[in-house]
Short mmCIF file of C-alpha atoms in Angstrom, two decimals:
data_model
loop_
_atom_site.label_atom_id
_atom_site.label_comp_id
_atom_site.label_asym_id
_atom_site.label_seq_id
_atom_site.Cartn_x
_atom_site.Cartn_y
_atom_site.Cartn_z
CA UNK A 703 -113.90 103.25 243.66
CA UNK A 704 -114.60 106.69 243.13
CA UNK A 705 -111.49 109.24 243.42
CA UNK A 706 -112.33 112.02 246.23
CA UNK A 707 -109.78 114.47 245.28
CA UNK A 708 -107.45 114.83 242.33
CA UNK A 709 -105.12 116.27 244.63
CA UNK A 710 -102.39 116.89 241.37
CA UNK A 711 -105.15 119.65 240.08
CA UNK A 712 -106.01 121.05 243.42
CA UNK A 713 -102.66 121.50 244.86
CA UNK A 714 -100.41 121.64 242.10
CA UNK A 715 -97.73 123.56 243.88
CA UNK A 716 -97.31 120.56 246.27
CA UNK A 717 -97.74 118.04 243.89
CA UNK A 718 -94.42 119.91 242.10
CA UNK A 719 -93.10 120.06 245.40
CA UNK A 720 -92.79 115.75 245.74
CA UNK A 721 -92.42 116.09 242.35
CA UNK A 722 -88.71 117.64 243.16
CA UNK A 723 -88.16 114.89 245.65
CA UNK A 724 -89.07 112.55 243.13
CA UNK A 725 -86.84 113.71 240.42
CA UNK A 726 -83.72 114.33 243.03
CA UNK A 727 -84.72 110.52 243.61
CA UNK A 728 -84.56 109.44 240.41
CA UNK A 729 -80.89 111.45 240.16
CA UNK A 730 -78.95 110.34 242.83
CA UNK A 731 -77.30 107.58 241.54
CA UNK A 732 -79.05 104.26 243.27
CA UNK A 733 -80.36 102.58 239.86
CA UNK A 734 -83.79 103.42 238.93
CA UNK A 735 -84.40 99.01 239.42
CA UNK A 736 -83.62 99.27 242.63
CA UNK A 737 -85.52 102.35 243.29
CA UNK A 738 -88.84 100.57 241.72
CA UNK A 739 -88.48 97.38 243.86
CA UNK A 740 -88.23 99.51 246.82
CA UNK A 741 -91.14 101.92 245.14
CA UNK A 742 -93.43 98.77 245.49
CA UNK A 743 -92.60 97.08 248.48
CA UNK A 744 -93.35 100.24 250.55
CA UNK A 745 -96.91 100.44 248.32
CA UNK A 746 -97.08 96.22 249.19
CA UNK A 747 -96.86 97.21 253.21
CA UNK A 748 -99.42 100.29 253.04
CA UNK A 749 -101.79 98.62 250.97
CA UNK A 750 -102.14 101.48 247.56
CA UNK A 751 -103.53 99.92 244.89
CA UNK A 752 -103.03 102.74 242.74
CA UNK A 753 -99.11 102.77 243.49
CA UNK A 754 -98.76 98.74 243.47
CA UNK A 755 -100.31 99.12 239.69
CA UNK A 756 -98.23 101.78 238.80
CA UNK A 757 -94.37 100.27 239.70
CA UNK A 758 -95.32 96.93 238.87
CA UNK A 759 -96.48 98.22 235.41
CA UNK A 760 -92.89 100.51 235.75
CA UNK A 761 -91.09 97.44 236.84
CA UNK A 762 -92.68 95.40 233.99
CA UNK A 763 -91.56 97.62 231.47
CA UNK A 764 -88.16 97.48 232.50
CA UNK A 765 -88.19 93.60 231.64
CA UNK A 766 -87.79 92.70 235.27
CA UNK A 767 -88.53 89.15 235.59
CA UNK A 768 -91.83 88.12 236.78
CA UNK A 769 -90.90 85.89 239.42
CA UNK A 770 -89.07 88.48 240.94
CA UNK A 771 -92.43 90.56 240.89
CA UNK A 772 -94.50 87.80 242.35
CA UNK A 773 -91.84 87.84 245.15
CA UNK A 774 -91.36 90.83 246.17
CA UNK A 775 -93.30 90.82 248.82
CA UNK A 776 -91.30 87.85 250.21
CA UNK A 777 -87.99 88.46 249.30
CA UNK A 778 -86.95 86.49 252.69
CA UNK A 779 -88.07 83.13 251.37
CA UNK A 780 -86.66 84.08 247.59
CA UNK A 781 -83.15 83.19 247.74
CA UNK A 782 -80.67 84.60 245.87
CA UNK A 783 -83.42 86.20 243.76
CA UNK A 784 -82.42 89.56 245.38
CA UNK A 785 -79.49 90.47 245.65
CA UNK A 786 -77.18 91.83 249.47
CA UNK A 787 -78.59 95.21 248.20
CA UNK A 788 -81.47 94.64 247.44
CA UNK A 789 -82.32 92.25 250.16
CA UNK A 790 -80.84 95.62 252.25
CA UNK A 791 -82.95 98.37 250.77
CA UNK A 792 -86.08 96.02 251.47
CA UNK A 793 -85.52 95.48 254.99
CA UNK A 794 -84.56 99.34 255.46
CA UNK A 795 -87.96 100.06 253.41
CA UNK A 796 -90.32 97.67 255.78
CA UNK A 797 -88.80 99.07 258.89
CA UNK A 798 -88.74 102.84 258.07
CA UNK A 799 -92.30 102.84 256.81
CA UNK A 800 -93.64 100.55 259.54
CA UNK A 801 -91.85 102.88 261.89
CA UNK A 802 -94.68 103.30 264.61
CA UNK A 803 -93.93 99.80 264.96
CA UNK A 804 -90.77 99.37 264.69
CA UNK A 805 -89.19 102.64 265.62
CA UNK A 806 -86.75 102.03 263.40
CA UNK A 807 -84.04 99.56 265.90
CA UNK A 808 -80.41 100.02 266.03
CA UNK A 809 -79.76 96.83 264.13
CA UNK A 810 -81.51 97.68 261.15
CA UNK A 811 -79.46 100.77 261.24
CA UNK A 812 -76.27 99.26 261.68
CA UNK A 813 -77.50 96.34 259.05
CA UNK A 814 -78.29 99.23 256.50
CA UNK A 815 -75.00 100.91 257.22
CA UNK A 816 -73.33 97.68 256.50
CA UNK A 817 -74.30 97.85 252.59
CA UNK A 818 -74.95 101.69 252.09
CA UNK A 819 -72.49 104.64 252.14
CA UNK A 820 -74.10 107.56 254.17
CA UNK A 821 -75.45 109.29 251.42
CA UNK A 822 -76.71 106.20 249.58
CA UNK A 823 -78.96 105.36 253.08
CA UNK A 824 -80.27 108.43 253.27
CA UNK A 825 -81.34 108.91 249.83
CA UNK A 826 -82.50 105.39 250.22
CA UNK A 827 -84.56 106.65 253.26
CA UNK A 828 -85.81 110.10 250.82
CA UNK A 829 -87.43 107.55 248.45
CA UNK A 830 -88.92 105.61 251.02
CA UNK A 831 -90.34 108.56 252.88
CA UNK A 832 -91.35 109.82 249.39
CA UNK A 833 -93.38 106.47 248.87
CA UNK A 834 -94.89 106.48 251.79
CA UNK A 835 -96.43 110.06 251.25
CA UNK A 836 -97.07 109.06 247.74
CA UNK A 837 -99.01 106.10 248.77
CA UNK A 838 -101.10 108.07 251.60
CA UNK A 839 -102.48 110.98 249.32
CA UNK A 840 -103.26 108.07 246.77
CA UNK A 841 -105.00 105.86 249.65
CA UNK A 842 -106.51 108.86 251.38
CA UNK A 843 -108.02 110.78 248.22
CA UNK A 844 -108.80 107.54 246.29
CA UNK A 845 -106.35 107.45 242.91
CA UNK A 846 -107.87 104.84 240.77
CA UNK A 847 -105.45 102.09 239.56
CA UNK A 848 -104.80 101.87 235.57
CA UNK A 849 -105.58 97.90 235.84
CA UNK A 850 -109.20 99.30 237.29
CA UNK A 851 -109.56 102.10 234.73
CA UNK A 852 -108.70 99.90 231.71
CA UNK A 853 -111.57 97.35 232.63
#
């Protein structure tokens, strides 16, 4: 796979500019774990190779287990694997970035709301957004996996 743009070098004023989101992410006070999972189940649903490689590697490296990696993308069937957060967050994340499809129902709301304060489901919702942006400039332009470039 060739890369079409380096979009980073071209536009570095909006790559700064997610780059603010990211580190107001990274700040808010959900745990940077939990942020990660979330990180690569959104990258799972839209398909980035470059942004599955990258938070597994970032998951990885913060000794999370590998089962738990492997099963990610079906935390349903993993038991008590992840926990009531967790489990949360990764519903919110599928139905927020599948939201053409899902439009994003009442009961996934009220099922978020349940486990999150206010400000932690809408900061949970600023790093899913951010992902999904993330993962469509790396889809869209190209970004070449490490796992590919170390080959």
């Amino acid at each position: 796979m060739t890369q079409r743009i380096d979009y980073n070098e071209v536009s570095p004023d909006g790559a700064k500019a997610l780059g603010a989101v990211y580190s107001y992410v990274l700040q808010c006070g959900l745990p940077s774990e939990f942020i990660e999972l979330v990180f690569l189940r959104v990258s799972q649903i839209n398909n980035c190779a470059f942004c599955l490689d990258m938070h597994t590697r970032d998951l990885s490296k913060k000794n999370v287990p590998i089962e738990k990696l492997a099963l990610v993308q079906a935390w349903r069937e993993a038991g008590e694997l992840f926990d009531d957060r967790e489990q949360a967050a990764l519903a919110w994340a599928e139905s927020v970035t599948k939201v053409a499809d899902t439009g994003v129902p009442d009961d996934d709301f009220h099922l978020a709301k349940e486990i999150f304060s206010e400000k932690e489901l809408v900061d949970l919702t600023l790093a899913i957004s951010l992902m999904n942006a993330y993962n469509r400039l790396a889809i869209s332009f190209r970004s070449t996996p490490q796992a590919a470039i170390e080959q």
